[in-house]
Coordinates of C-alpha atoms in Angstrom, one line a residue:
M267 CA -13.7 7.9 10.6
K268 CA -15.9 4.9 10.9
K269 CA -19.0 6.9 10.0
V270 CA -17.4 8.3 7.0
S271 CA -16.4 4.7 5.7
I272 CA -20.0 3.5 6.4
L273 CA -21.5 6.5 4.5
M274 CA -19.2 6.0 1.4
L275 CA -20.0 2.2 1.4
L276 CA -23.7 3.0 1.5
T277 CA -23.2 5.6 -1.3
L278 CA -21.4 3.0 -3.4
I279 CA -24.1 0.3 -3.0
L280 CA -27.0 2.9 -3.7
S281 CA -25.0 4.0 -7.0
I282 CA -24.7 0.5 -8.3
I283 CA -28.7 -0.3 -8.0
P284 CA -29.6 1.9 -10.9
L285 CA -26.7 0.3 -13.1
N286 CA -28.0 -3.1 -12.4
A287 CA -31.7 -2.1 -13.5
G288 CA -30.4 -0.3 -16.7
T289 CA -28.1 -3.5 -17.5
A290 CA -31.2 -5.7 -17.1
L291 CA -33.4 -3.6 -19.4
A292 CA -30.6 -3.2 -22.0
S293 CA -30.3 -7.1 -22.0
G294 CA -33.8 -8.0 -22.5
L295 CA -34.3 -9.5 -19.0
I296 CA -37.2 -6.9 -18.7
D297 CA -40.0 -7.4 -21.3
S298 CA -41.6 -4.1 -22.1
S299 CA -43.1 -2.4 -25.2
S300 CA -41.8 1.1 -26.1
V301 CA -42.6 3.4 -29.2
Q302 CA -40.3 6.1 -30.5
V303 CA -41.7 8.6 -32.8
S304 CA -39.3 10.8 -34.9
L305 CA -39.6 13.6 -37.5
T306 CA -38.3 12.1 -40.7
N307 CA -38.8 14.8 -43.2
Q308 CA -40.7 18.2 -43.5
N309 CA -41.5 19.4 -47.1
P310 CA -40.9 22.5 -47.7
D311 CA -38.2 22.7 -45.2
V312 CA -39.3 26.3 -44.2
A313 CA -43.1 26.5 -43.1
R314 CA -45.0 29.5 -44.3
P315 CA -48.2 30.9 -42.7
G316 CA -51.2 29.5 -44.6
E317 CA -49.3 27.0 -46.9
P318 CA -49.5 23.3 -46.2
V319 CA -46.4 21.4 -45.0
E320 CA -46.0 17.7 -45.4
L321 CA -44.5 15.9 -42.4
T322 CA -43.1 12.4 -42.5
V323 CA -42.6 10.6 -39.3
S324 CA -41.2 7.1 -38.3
I325 CA -42.5 5.1 -35.5
K326 CA -40.1 2.5 -34.1
N327 CA -40.5 -0.1 -31.5
V328 CA -37.5 0.3 -29.3
G329 CA -38.9 -2.1 -26.6
T330 CA -38.3 -5.9 -26.1
K331 CA -41.8 -7.1 -26.8
D332 CA -43.6 -7.2 -30.1
L333 CA -46.3 -4.6 -30.8
K334 CA -49.5 -5.8 -32.6
D335 CA -52.6 -4.1 -33.8
I336 CA -51.2 -0.5 -33.8
T337 CA -53.2 2.5 -34.5
V338 CA -51.6 5.8 -35.1
E339 CA -53.8 9.0 -34.9
I340 CA -52.9 12.8 -35.2
T341 CA -55.0 15.2 -33.4
P342 CA -54.1 18.7 -34.8
E343 CA -54.1 21.4 -32.5
Y344 CA -53.7 25.3 -33.4
P345 CA -51.8 26.3 -35.3
F346 CA -52.0 23.0 -37.3
G347 CA -55.2 21.7 -39.2
K348 CA -56.4 18.7 -41.3
V349 CA -55.7 18.9 -45.1
S350 CA -59.0 17.7 -46.9
G351 CA -58.5 14.4 -48.3
E352 CA -55.7 13.3 -45.9
A353 CA -56.3 10.7 -43.3
L354 CA -55.2 11.5 -39.8
K355 CA -55.4 8.0 -38.6
K356 CA -53.7 4.7 -39.9
H357 CA -54.2 1.2 -38.6
T358 CA -51.2 -1.3 -39.1

């Protein structure tokens, strides 16, 4: 019985530790930069082979630290390719 009680107590303590770390991160006690990239729009909605598709993405800082001097670059890989006259790199 004593072993079961000790095991249950140890399990309870170990399950609380990740909650404390998550709470510290959510409350801003831990400084970090984190970027979230999301597809905002695709035009046309259905992509057809050989025809261009325009993708709009949004980039959001979901961290607690400011991000400065950001460069976003797209490296197309098959089956995607660069459309002439369009930039694949943007600096903000």
